[in-house]
Amino acid sequence: MSFLEVLPIALLGALLGLDVVTFPQAMIARPIVSSTLAGAFIGHPESGLLIGVVLELIALDTLPFGASRYPEWGSAGVVGGALFAAEAKGLPGALPASMLAALLTASISGSSMVVLRRMIARRLERSRVQIEDGSRDALLSLHLSGMTLDLLRGAIVTTLAMLIFSPLVRAIVATWGSESEYSRAVVVVVAAMVAGGALWKVFHSVRHIIWYFVAGIVIYLATRVIA
Amino acid sequence: MTSTPLPGFGLPFRVKLAMFVRMLAVQGSWNYETLLGTGIGFVMEPALRFLPGGVNGPAYRSALARESRYFNAHPYLTGIAVGALTRAELEGVDPARIERFRSALASPLGSVGDRLVWASWLPFCSVVALCVFGAGGSALAVVGTFLLLYNAGHFLLRAWGLHVGLARGLNVASALGNPVLRQGPQYIGSATALVAGVALPIALQRVVGPGRALVGGIVVAALVGLLILARLRERAEGWRIALGVLAVFVLYSILT
């Protein structure tokens, strides 16, 4: 992909990266949304949705608690969705390779958020006297520049990830040796175990939780029998 | 903007709206020094203009400085703090009392919000969207369901927080005893488990695709992996394991 082709994807990544923490935290950054939107940008929303669902299962493991460090799914979802949607349908390596690119992007983008927060702290240090004096201008400047920097952060991460991973994913898909069934199976197993483990981690203290889950499985089996 | 003090307590609708919109960006200057602090000052700023002397008055400047110091809370529940602190500032409450209130409120607003939103409402909305996907929903249906459901709770919580904070001022602590905040995570957790029991199999089935072999192997491998992760709990980060497994598998697949 050339820089001009990447630019709209980068803008989407910037906007969705902003949603993770800064504005408006409406969860348009969750992979189930961000990957689907990126897929729609490429012209294949259903492909974006497919990888978005798998990434969402993995993202259940990383809830954005306070000051903890976590992967950033907004830009990562966009990268994963755009890469997967850009590949021809049915190629066995496309999903695992795009997911790997998305997970790496999520990790790197999470680190970029730490860098951003340190940058804001340094800016705060420089304007501390004015803010402690109640300067409206200093406060607005700090806050608005923080938001702008986050927008830029998302754009830079998405652009770099697309420029690096787009040819890499294409090369991986071209030399892929595993069979289609196994390729999809590995992805599904990984997503299922991470999602299950994540839900258990979050809800294990809820009373009778296992029985609610079993009841859900029974409902699923009942619908299968009826169908 | 007027600098006339308001009779009793009551803010014009446009000021409340400005505070609500700013609240959506309360974490715009989040940093490791003051955490949400400067964001709280940013959100309260339109209301503080009503202090005697307006934006150039000493009351405004000292209130803005005080409210921009260290603060931490769940972002969706900052409305409770913002509303209560705004009322206290406009009513001229003793600054030392405001500082004590600020310190006392931060921790509960963080833990209650984390449990209710990040650890309950968000996973619930995710599994509902996965259920819609598994049931054959289109991209629009899946994304629409997730965003509408999640944000109905999100925006209601923010608006309720601001309203209750402004209405009760420093007596807002009792609002944290609201049954939704106290019992909500328990009920939402149960509902999430129930929906997940349906959603996970049907969503994964759609990802695998029709007529695929290996379904039995997938179920067994996923259950074994799940049991291992469940036993490890906080000691293992599932997404890192996923990254490692996928990296090895991709490497294997391009070398064979």
Short mmCIF file of N, CA and C in Angstrom, two decimals, chain A residues 21-28 30 32-33 36 46 49-50 53-54 56-58 60-65 67 71 99-100 103-104 107 114 117 120-121 124 131-136 139-140 142-143 146-147 172 175-178 180-186 188-190 192-194 196-197 199-204 206-207 209 212-213 215-217 219-220 224, chain B residues 24-34 38-39 41-42 45 49 60-61 64-65 68-69 75-76 114 118-119 122 126 129-130 133 139 142-143 146-147 150-151 154 158 186 189-190 192-194 196-198 200-202 204-208 212 214 218 221-222 225-226 229-230 233-234 236-239 241-243 245-247 249-250 252-254 256:
data_model
loop_
_atom_site.label_atom_id
_atom_site.label_comp_id
_atom_site.label_asym_id
_atom_site.label_seq_id
_atom_site.Cartn_x
_atom_site.Cartn_y
_atom_site.Cartn_z
N VAL A 21 -9.21 6.37 25.12
CA VAL A 21 -9.14 7.03 26.43
C VAL A 21 -9.65 8.47 26.38
N THR A 22 -9.27 9.19 25.33
CA THR A 22 -9.41 10.65 25.34
C THR A 22 -10.82 11.17 25.05
N PHE A 23 -11.39 10.78 23.95
CA PHE A 23 -12.70 11.31 23.56
C PHE A 23 -13.36 10.41 22.52
N PRO A 24 -14.62 10.02 22.65
CA PRO A 24 -15.53 10.17 23.79
C PRO A 24 -15.66 8.88 24.60
N GLN A 25 -14.78 7.94 24.41
CA GLN A 25 -14.83 6.63 25.09
C GLN A 25 -16.17 5.94 24.87
N ALA A 26 -16.67 6.02 23.64
CA ALA A 26 -17.95 5.39 23.31
C ALA A 26 -17.74 3.97 22.81
N MET A 27 -16.53 3.48 22.94
CA MET A 27 -16.15 2.11 22.55
C MET A 27 -16.26 1.85 21.04
N ILE A 28 -16.16 2.92 20.25
CA ILE A 28 -16.02 2.70 18.80
C ILE A 28 -14.61 2.17 18.53
N ARG A 30 -13.43 -0.44 20.13
CA ARG A 30 -13.38 -1.90 20.32
C ARG A 30 -13.21 -2.58 18.97
N ILE A 32 -14.47 -5.07 17.51
CA ILE A 32 -15.67 -5.49 16.78
C ILE A 32 -16.21 -4.33 15.94
N VAL A 33 -15.93 -3.10 16.38
CA VAL A 33 -16.37 -1.91 15.63
C VAL A 33 -15.24 -1.43 14.71
N THR A 36 -14.43 -3.65 11.72
CA THR A 36 -15.54 -3.64 10.75
C THR A 36 -15.52 -2.34 9.94
N GLU A 46 -17.81 -7.27 5.82
CA GLU A 46 -18.00 -8.59 6.43
C GLU A 46 -16.64 -9.21 6.80
N LEU A 49 -15.60 -7.50 9.88
CA LEU A 49 -16.37 -8.01 11.02
C LEU A 49 -15.80 -9.34 11.51
N LEU A 50 -15.43 -10.19 10.58
CA LEU A 50 -14.91 -11.53 10.96
C LEU A 50 -13.65 -11.40 11.84
N VAL A 53 -14.48 -9.77 15.23
CA VAL A 53 -15.06 -10.69 16.23
C VAL A 53 -13.95 -11.47 16.93
N VAL A 54 -13.00 -11.99 16.15
CA VAL A 54 -11.92 -12.78 16.75
C VAL A 54 -11.06 -11.90 17.67
N GLU A 56 -12.08 -9.19 19.14
CA GLU A 56 -12.91 -8.80 20.29
C GLU A 56 -12.85 -9.88 21.37
N LEU A 57 -12.85 -11.14 20.94
CA LEU A 57 -12.75 -12.25 21.91
C LEU A 57 -11.44 -12.14 22.70
N ILE A 58 -10.38 -11.77 22.00
CA ILE A 58 -9.08 -11.64 22.67
C ILE A 58 -9.05 -10.37 23.52
N LEU A 60 -11.35 -9.13 25.21
CA LEU A 60 -12.07 -9.30 26.48
C LEU A 60 -11.10 -9.49 27.64
N ASP A 61 -9.88 -9.92 27.30
CA ASP A 61 -8.86 -10.16 28.33
C ASP A 61 -8.22 -8.87 28.84
N THR A 62 -8.40 -7.79 28.10
CA THR A 62 -7.68 -6.56 28.46
C THR A 62 -8.66 -5.42 28.67
N LEU A 63 -9.17 -5.31 29.88
CA LEU A 63 -10.11 -4.24 30.18
C LEU A 63 -9.33 -3.03 30.69
N PRO A 64 -9.73 -1.82 30.27
CA PRO A 64 -8.90 -0.63 30.54
C PRO A 64 -9.00 -0.07 31.96
N PHE A 65 -8.54 -0.84 32.94
CA PHE A 65 -8.61 -0.40 34.33
C PHE A 65 -7.61 0.72 34.61
N ALA A 67 -4.92 3.23 35.62
CA ALA A 67 -3.61 3.57 35.08
C ALA A 67 -2.85 2.34 34.59
N PRO A 71 -3.12 -3.13 25.88
CA PRO A 71 -2.99 -2.91 24.45
C PRO A 71 -4.05 -1.92 23.96
N MET A 99 -4.17 -11.12 12.00
CA MET A 99 -4.36 -11.06 13.47
C MET A 99 -3.04 -10.81 14.18
N LEU A 100 -1.99 -11.48 13.68
CA LEU A 100 -0.67 -11.27 14.29
C LEU A 100 -0.26 -9.79 14.16
N LEU A 103 -2.31 -7.73 16.63
CA LEU A 103 -1.87 -7.90 18.03
C LEU A 103 -0.55 -7.17 18.28
N LEU A 104 0.33 -7.23 17.31
CA LEU A 104 1.61 -6.49 17.46
C LEU A 104 1.34 -4.99 17.50
N SER A 107 0.00 -3.95 20.86
CA SER A 107 1.05 -3.90 21.87
C SER A 107 1.88 -2.62 21.75
N VAL A 114 1.68 5.18 26.78
CA VAL A 114 2.51 5.47 27.96
C VAL A 114 3.42 6.67 27.66
N ARG A 117 1.40 9.86 27.75
CA ARG A 117 1.07 10.30 29.11
C ARG A 117 2.27 10.96 29.79
N ILE A 120 2.58 14.46 28.30
CA ILE A 120 1.61 15.39 28.91
C ILE A 120 2.10 15.81 30.30
N ALA A 121 2.66 14.84 31.03
CA ALA A 121 3.18 15.17 32.38
C ALA A 121 4.31 16.20 32.28
N LEU A 124 2.78 19.48 31.59
CA LEU A 124 2.15 19.96 32.83
C LEU A 124 3.21 20.59 33.74
N ILE A 131 -0.93 26.99 36.04
CA ILE A 131 -2.13 26.22 36.40
C ILE A 131 -2.40 26.36 37.90
N GLU A 132 -1.36 26.34 38.71
CA GLU A 132 -1.53 26.53 40.16
C GLU A 132 -2.02 27.94 40.48
N ASP A 133 -1.81 28.87 39.52
CA ASP A 133 -2.28 30.24 39.69
C ASP A 133 -3.71 30.40 39.15
N GLY A 134 -4.28 29.30 38.65
CA GLY A 134 -5.65 29.34 38.13
C GLY A 134 -5.77 29.90 36.73
N SER A 135 -4.73 29.73 35.93
CA SER A 135 -4.78 30.25 34.56
C SER A 135 -5.64 29.37 33.66
N ARG A 136 -6.72 29.95 33.16
CA ARG A 136 -7.63 29.24 32.27
C ARG A 136 -6.90 28.86 30.98
N LEU A 139 -4.54 25.87 31.38
CA LEU A 139 -5.27 24.61 31.54
C LEU A 139 -5.84 24.14 30.20
N LEU A 140 -6.49 25.08 29.48
CA LEU A 140 -7.07 24.72 28.18
C LEU A 140 -5.98 24.27 27.21
N LEU A 142 -3.06 22.88 27.91
CA LEU A 142 -2.59 21.55 28.28
C LEU A 142 -3.58 20.48 27.83
N HIS A 143 -4.86 20.75 28.10
CA HIS A 143 -5.88 19.74 27.82
C HIS A 143 -6.05 19.52 26.31
N GLY A 146 -3.10 17.87 24.70
CA GLY A 146 -3.10 16.43 25.02
C GLY A 146 -3.98 15.66 24.07
N MET A 147 -5.14 16.22 23.77
CA MET A 147 -6.07 15.55 22.85
C MET A 147 -5.48 15.50 21.44
N ILE A 172 3.57 -13.19 3.64
CA ILE A 172 3.25 -14.38 4.46
C ILE A 172 2.16 -15.21 3.78
N THR A 175 3.38 -17.30 0.87
CA THR A 175 4.22 -18.47 1.15
C THR A 175 3.59 -19.41 2.18
N TRP A 176 2.32 -19.21 2.46
CA TRP A 176 1.65 -19.97 3.52
C TRP A 176 1.61 -21.47 3.20
N GLY A 177 2.00 -22.30 4.20
CA GLY A 177 2.06 -23.73 3.95
C GLY A 177 1.01 -24.56 4.65
N SER A 178 0.36 -24.01 5.68
CA SER A 178 -0.63 -24.80 6.42
C SER A 178 -1.96 -24.84 5.68
N SER A 180 -6.02 -24.80 5.01
CA SER A 180 -7.04 -23.82 5.38
C SER A 180 -7.75 -24.17 6.69
N GLU A 181 -8.17 -25.45 6.84
CA GLU A 181 -8.91 -25.87 8.04
C GLU A 181 -8.08 -25.65 9.30
N TYR A 182 -6.80 -26.05 9.23
CA TYR A 182 -5.93 -25.91 10.40
C TYR A 182 -5.68 -24.43 10.73
N SER A 183 -5.52 -23.64 9.70
CA SER A 183 -5.26 -22.21 9.90
C SER A 183 -6.41 -21.56 10.66
N ARG A 184 -7.63 -21.83 10.21
CA ARG A 184 -8.80 -21.26 10.87
C ARG A 184 -8.97 -21.85 12.28
N ALA A 185 -8.67 -23.16 12.41
CA ALA A 185 -8.84 -23.84 13.69
C ALA A 185 -7.92 -23.25 14.77
N VAL A 186 -6.68 -22.97 14.40
CA VAL A 186 -5.74 -22.40 15.39
C VAL A 186 -6.25 -21.05 15.88
N VAL A 188 -9.34 -19.95 15.95
CA VAL A 188 -10.55 -20.12 16.75
C VAL A 188 -10.20 -20.64 18.15
N VAL A 189 -9.28 -21.61 18.21
CA VAL A 189 -8.88 -22.16 19.52
C VAL A 189 -8.27 -21.06 20.39
N VAL A 190 -7.38 -20.29 19.80
CA VAL A 190 -6.72 -19.21 20.55
C VAL A 190 -7.76 -18.22 21.07
N ALA A 192 -11.01 -18.65 21.49
CA ALA A 192 -11.95 -19.26 22.45
C ALA A 192 -11.31 -19.37 23.83
N MET A 193 -10.06 -19.82 23.88
CA MET A 193 -9.45 -20.00 25.21
C MET A 193 -9.17 -18.65 25.88
N VAL A 194 -8.79 -17.65 25.10
CA VAL A 194 -8.53 -16.33 25.72
C VAL A 194 -9.84 -15.72 26.22
N GLY A 196 -12.68 -17.29 27.01
CA GLY A 196 -13.18 -18.05 28.16
C GLY A 196 -12.39 -17.73 29.41
N GLY A 197 -11.07 -17.70 29.28
CA GLY A 197 -10.22 -17.37 30.43
C GLY A 197 -10.48 -15.97 30.94
N LEU A 199 -13.32 -14.17 30.66
CA LEU A 199 -14.62 -14.08 31.33
C LEU A 199 -14.56 -14.72 32.71
N TRP A 200 -13.82 -15.82 32.82
CA TRP A 200 -13.67 -16.47 34.12
C TRP A 200 -12.91 -15.56 35.09
N LYS A 201 -11.87 -14.92 34.57
CA LYS A 201 -11.05 -14.02 35.39
C LYS A 201 -11.91 -12.88 35.97
N VAL A 202 -12.81 -12.36 35.14
CA VAL A 202 -13.62 -11.21 35.56
C VAL A 202 -14.77 -11.63 36.47
N PHE A 203 -15.40 -12.76 36.13
CA PHE A 203 -16.67 -13.09 36.79
C PHE A 203 -16.60 -14.26 37.77
N HIS A 204 -15.40 -14.78 38.07
CA HIS A 204 -15.35 -15.98 38.89
C HIS A 204 -15.94 -15.77 40.29
N VAL A 206 -18.66 -14.08 40.92
CA VAL A 206 -20.13 -13.98 40.88
C VAL A 206 -20.72 -15.34 41.27
N ARG A 207 -21.75 -15.30 42.14
CA ARG A 207 -22.35 -16.55 42.65
C ARG A 207 -22.98 -17.38 41.53
N ILE A 209 -21.87 -18.69 38.95
CA ILE A 209 -21.56 -18.23 37.59
C ILE A 209 -21.47 -19.39 36.60
N TYR A 212 -24.85 -20.42 35.31
CA TYR A 212 -25.41 -19.52 34.29
C TYR A 212 -24.79 -19.83 32.93
N PHE A 213 -23.48 -20.08 32.94
CA PHE A 213 -22.79 -20.39 31.68
C PHE A 213 -23.31 -21.72 31.11
N ALA A 215 -26.21 -23.02 31.67
CA ALA A 215 -27.57 -22.77 31.17
C ALA A 215 -27.51 -22.19 29.76
N GLY A 216 -26.55 -21.30 29.52
CA GLY A 216 -26.39 -20.73 28.18
C GLY A 216 -26.04 -21.80 27.16
N ILE A 217 -25.13 -22.70 27.55
CA ILE A 217 -24.73 -23.80 26.66
C ILE A 217 -25.94 -24.69 26.35
N ILE A 219 -29.07 -23.79 26.34
CA ILE A 219 -29.94 -23.05 25.40
C ILE A 219 -29.39 -23.19 23.97
N TYR A 220 -28.06 -23.06 23.86
CA TYR A 220 -27.42 -23.20 22.54
C TYR A 220 -27.70 -24.58 21.96
N ARG A 224 -29.88 -25.85 18.62
CA ARG A 224 -29.28 -26.71 17.58
C ARG A 224 -30.18 -27.90 17.29
N LEU B 24 -17.01 14.22 28.29
CA LEU B 24 -16.64 13.15 27.35
C LEU B 24 -15.15 13.18 27.05
N ALA B 25 -14.52 14.34 27.31
CA ALA B 25 -13.07 14.47 27.06
C ALA B 25 -12.31 14.67 28.36
N VAL B 26 -12.88 14.16 29.46
CA VAL B 26 -12.28 14.43 30.78
C VAL B 26 -10.86 13.86 30.90
N GLN B 27 -10.55 12.84 30.07
CA GLN B 27 -9.21 12.23 30.16
C GLN B 27 -8.24 12.79 29.11
N GLY B 28 -8.61 13.92 28.50
CA GLY B 28 -7.79 14.51 27.43
C GLY B 28 -6.37 14.84 27.84
N SER B 29 -6.16 15.16 29.12
CA SER B 29 -4.79 15.47 29.56
C SER B 29 -4.37 14.49 30.67
N TRP B 30 -4.89 13.25 30.60
CA TRP B 30 -4.54 12.23 31.60
C TRP B 30 -3.02 12.04 31.60
N ASN B 31 -2.43 12.06 32.78
CA ASN B 31 -0.98 11.88 32.89
C ASN B 31 -0.65 11.23 34.22
N TYR B 32 0.62 10.80 34.37
CA TYR B 32 1.00 10.05 35.57
C TYR B 32 1.22 10.95 36.79
N GLU B 33 1.10 12.27 36.64
CA GLU B 33 1.28 13.18 37.77
C GLU B 33 -0.05 13.49 38.47
N THR B 34 -1.00 13.99 37.68
CA THR B 34 -2.28 14.42 38.29
C THR B 34 -3.43 13.50 37.89
N THR B 38 -6.41 17.53 35.95
CA THR B 38 -6.57 18.68 35.05
C THR B 38 -7.86 18.55 34.23
N GLY B 39 -8.28 17.32 33.97
CA GLY B 39 -9.54 17.08 33.26
C GLY B 39 -10.73 17.56 34.07
N GLY B 41 -10.73 20.02 36.23
CA GLY B 41 -10.73 21.48 36.11
C GLY B 41 -11.31 21.91 34.77
N PHE B 42 -10.93 21.19 33.71
CA PHE B 42 -11.41 21.49 32.35
C PHE B 42 -12.94 21.37 32.28
N GLU B 45 -14.79 24.19 34.43
CA GLU B 45 -14.47 25.57 34.09
C GLU B 45 -15.67 26.42 33.65
N ARG B 49 -17.13 30.07 35.99
CA ARG B 49 -17.20 31.46 35.51
C ARG B 49 -18.27 32.24 36.26
N TYR B 60 -12.50 32.62 41.05
CA TYR B 60 -12.43 31.73 39.88
C TYR B 60 -11.06 31.08 39.79
N ARG B 61 -10.03 31.90 39.93
CA ARG B 61 -8.66 31.39 39.74
C ARG B 61 -8.29 30.37 40.82
N LEU B 64 -10.31 27.15 40.16
CA LEU B 64 -9.81 26.40 38.99
C LEU B 64 -8.49 25.69 39.33
N ALA B 65 -7.63 26.38 40.08
CA ALA B 65 -6.35 25.77 40.49
C ALA B 65 -6.60 24.57 41.40
N SER B 68 -7.97 21.51 39.59
CA SER B 68 -7.09 20.91 38.56
C SER B 68 -5.99 20.07 39.18
N ARG B 69 -6.02 19.90 40.50
CA ARG B 69 -4.99 19.09 41.15
C ARG B 69 -5.32 17.61 41.01
N PRO B 75 -13.84 7.33 34.58
CA PRO B 75 -14.25 8.50 33.78
C PRO B 75 -15.76 8.68 33.68
N TYR B 76 -16.52 7.57 33.65
CA TYR B 76 -17.96 7.70 33.49
C TYR B 76 -18.64 8.23 34.77
N ASP B 114 -15.10 0.91 37.89
CA ASP B 114 -14.37 -0.18 37.24
C ASP B 114 -15.18 -1.47 37.27
N TRP B 118 -16.19 -1.42 33.34
CA TRP B 118 -15.16 -2.22 32.63
C TRP B 118 -15.33 -3.72 32.86
N ALA B 119 -15.70 -4.09 34.10
CA ALA B 119 -15.74 -5.52 34.39
C ALA B 119 -17.14 -6.12 34.28
N LEU B 122 -19.24 -3.61 29.85
CA LEU B 122 -18.51 -3.78 28.58
C LEU B 122 -18.46 -5.24 28.12
N SER B 126 -20.27 -6.85 24.77
CA SER B 126 -19.45 -7.59 23.80
C SER B 126 -20.07 -8.95 23.49
N ALA B 129 -23.16 -8.67 21.37
CA ALA B 129 -22.81 -8.42 19.96
C ALA B 129 -22.29 -9.70 19.31
N LEU B 130 -21.51 -10.48 20.06
CA LEU B 130 -21.01 -11.76 19.52
C LEU B 130 -22.17 -12.71 19.24
N PHE B 133 -23.71 -11.70 16.05
CA PHE B 133 -22.84 -12.18 14.96
C PHE B 133 -23.07 -13.67 14.72
N ALA B 139 -22.92 -6.94 9.37
CA ALA B 139 -21.94 -6.05 10.01
C ALA B 139 -22.67 -4.89 10.71
N VAL B 142 -24.49 -6.13 13.93
CA VAL B 142 -23.57 -6.44 15.04
C VAL B 142 -23.03 -5.15 15.66
N VAL B 143 -22.50 -4.28 14.79
CA VAL B 143 -21.90 -3.04 15.29
C VAL B 143 -22.97 -2.14 15.91
N PHE B 146 -24.03 -3.43 19.37
CA PHE B 146 -23.00 -3.17 20.38
C PHE B 146 -22.99 -1.69 20.78
N LEU B 147 -22.94 -0.82 19.78
CA LEU B 147 -22.80 0.61 20.08
C LEU B 147 -24.05 1.19 20.77
N TYR B 150 -24.28 -0.45 24.42
CA TYR B 150 -23.22 0.03 25.30
C TYR B 150 -23.42 1.51 25.65
N ASN B 151 -23.70 2.30 24.63
CA ASN B 151 -23.75 3.75 24.86
C ASN B 151 -25.04 4.20 25.54
N HIS B 154 -23.73 3.92 28.90
CA HIS B 154 -22.64 4.89 29.05
C HIS B 154 -23.16 6.31 29.27
N ARG B 158 -23.27 8.77 32.74
CA ARG B 158 -22.62 10.08 32.81
C ARG B 158 -23.63 11.17 33.18
N GLN B 186 -23.17 -7.79 39.96
CA GLN B 186 -23.57 -9.18 40.23
C GLN B 186 -24.58 -9.66 39.18
N GLY B 189 -23.06 -9.67 35.65
CA GLY B 189 -22.13 -10.81 35.54
C GLY B 189 -22.88 -12.09 35.25
N SER B 190 -23.98 -12.32 35.96
CA SER B 190 -24.79 -13.52 35.72
C SER B 190 -25.33 -13.53 34.30
N THR B 192 -24.12 -11.97 31.75
CA THR B 192 -23.02 -12.15 30.79
C THR B 192 -22.67 -13.62 30.63
N ALA B 193 -22.62 -14.34 31.75
CA ALA B 193 -22.30 -15.77 31.69
C ALA B 193 -23.35 -16.53 30.89
N LEU B 194 -24.62 -16.19 31.13
CA LEU B 194 -25.71 -16.86 30.42
C LEU B 194 -25.60 -16.60 28.91
N ALA B 196 -22.97 -15.58 27.29
CA ALA B 196 -21.71 -16.13 26.76
C ALA B 196 -21.85 -17.62 26.44
N GLY B 197 -22.64 -18.34 27.25
CA GLY B 197 -22.87 -19.77 26.99
C GLY B 197 -23.47 -20.00 25.62
N VAL B 198 -24.30 -19.06 25.17
CA VAL B 198 -24.90 -19.15 23.82
C VAL B 198 -23.95 -18.53 22.79
N LEU B 200 -20.58 -17.70 22.65
CA LEU B 200 -19.26 -18.21 22.27
C LEU B 200 -19.36 -19.35 21.25
N PRO B 201 -20.19 -20.39 21.51
CA PRO B 201 -20.25 -21.47 20.51
C PRO B 201 -20.74 -21.00 19.14
N ILE B 202 -21.81 -20.16 19.12
CA ILE B 202 -22.35 -19.80 17.80
C ILE B 202 -21.44 -18.82 17.06
N LEU B 204 -18.10 -18.66 17.37
CA LEU B 204 -16.93 -19.42 16.90
C LEU B 204 -17.31 -20.33 15.74
N GLN B 205 -18.53 -20.86 15.80
CA GLN B 205 -19.02 -21.71 14.71
C GLN B 205 -19.05 -20.92 13.39
N ARG B 206 -19.50 -19.65 13.48
CA ARG B 206 -19.56 -18.84 12.26
C ARG B 206 -18.16 -18.48 11.76
N VAL B 207 -17.21 -18.29 12.70
CA VAL B 207 -15.84 -17.99 12.29
C VAL B 207 -15.23 -19.21 11.60
N VAL B 208 -15.46 -20.41 12.16
CA VAL B 208 -14.93 -21.65 11.56
C VAL B 208 -15.52 -21.84 10.17
N ARG B 212 -16.90 -27.39 8.01
CA ARG B 212 -15.50 -27.56 8.35
C ARG B 212 -15.30 -28.82 9.21
N LEU B 214 -12.69 -30.84 12.00
CA LEU B 214 -11.89 -30.48 13.19
C LEU B 214 -12.70 -29.83 14.32
N ILE B 218 -11.23 -28.72 17.92
CA ILE B 218 -11.26 -27.31 18.32
C ILE B 218 -11.85 -27.17 19.72
N ALA B 221 -9.40 -28.64 22.35
CA ALA B 221 -8.22 -27.77 22.52
C ALA B 221 -8.58 -26.47 23.23
N ALA B 222 -9.73 -25.90 22.86
CA ALA B 222 -10.16 -24.64 23.48
C ALA B 222 -10.46 -24.85 24.96
N GLY B 225 -7.15 -25.24 26.88
CA GLY B 225 -6.51 -23.93 27.00
C GLY B 225 -7.23 -23.05 28.00
N LEU B 226 -8.57 -23.10 27.95
CA LEU B 226 -9.39 -22.29 28.86
C LEU B 226 -9.14 -22.68 30.32
N LEU B 229 -5.80 -21.33 31.41
CA LEU B 229 -5.86 -19.87 31.64
C LEU B 229 -6.68 -19.54 32.90
N ALA B 230 -7.78 -20.27 33.09
CA ALA B 230 -8.63 -20.02 34.25
C ALA B 230 -7.87 -20.29 35.55
N ARG B 233 -5.33 -17.41 36.07
CA ARG B 233 -5.96 -16.11 36.35
C ARG B 233 -5.04 -14.92 36.08
N GLU B 234 -4.76 -14.10 37.10
CA GLU B 234 -4.00 -12.86 36.88
C GLU B 234 -2.55 -13.10 36.48
N ALA B 236 -1.46 -14.88 34.12
CA ALA B 236 -1.28 -15.01 32.66
C ALA B 236 -2.09 -13.95 31.94
N GLU B 237 -1.49 -13.33 30.94
CA GLU B 237 -2.22 -12.39 30.10
C GLU B 237 -2.58 -13.11 28.80
N GLY B 238 -3.88 -13.35 28.65
CA GLY B 238 -4.35 -14.14 27.51
C GLY B 238 -3.92 -13.57 26.17
N TRP B 239 -3.96 -12.24 26.04
CA TRP B 239 -3.64 -11.66 24.73
C TRP B 239 -2.17 -11.88 24.37
N ILE B 241 -0.44 -14.53 25.32
CA ILE B 241 -0.37 -15.94 24.93
C ILE B 241 -0.85 -16.08 23.48
N ALA B 242 -1.95 -15.39 23.15
CA ALA B 242 -2.48 -15.42 21.78
C ALA B 242 -1.42 -14.91 20.79
N LEU B 243 -0.74 -13.83 21.17
CA LEU B 243 0.30 -13.26 20.31
C LEU B 243 1.42 -14.29 20.09
N VAL B 245 1.33 -17.66 20.46
CA VAL B 245 0.88 -18.85 19.71
C VAL B 245 0.77 -18.50 18.23
N LEU B 246 0.20 -17.34 17.92
CA LEU B 246 0.03 -16.96 16.51
C LEU B 246 1.38 -16.73 15.84
N ALA B 247 2.32 -16.13 16.57
CA ALA B 247 3.65 -15.89 15.99
C ALA B 247 4.33 -17.22 15.63
N PHE B 249 2.81 -20.10 15.09
CA PHE B 249 2.04 -20.76 14.02
C PHE B 249 2.34 -20.12 12.66
N VAL B 250 2.43 -18.80 12.62
CA VAL B 250 2.74 -18.12 11.34
C VAL B 250 4.13 -18.52 10.86
N TYR B 252 5.76 -21.26 11.59
CA TYR B 252 5.69 -22.67 11.16
C TYR B 252 5.08 -22.77 9.76
N SER B 253 4.03 -21.98 9.53
CA SER B 253 3.31 -22.08 8.26
C SER B 253 4.08 -21.52 7.08
N ILE B 254 4.99 -20.59 7.32
CA ILE B 254 5.77 -20.07 6.19
C ILE B 254 7.05 -20.88 5.98
N THR B 256 7.02 -24.28 6.33
CA THR B 256 6.69 -25.62 5.84
C THR B 256 6.21 -25.56 4.38
#
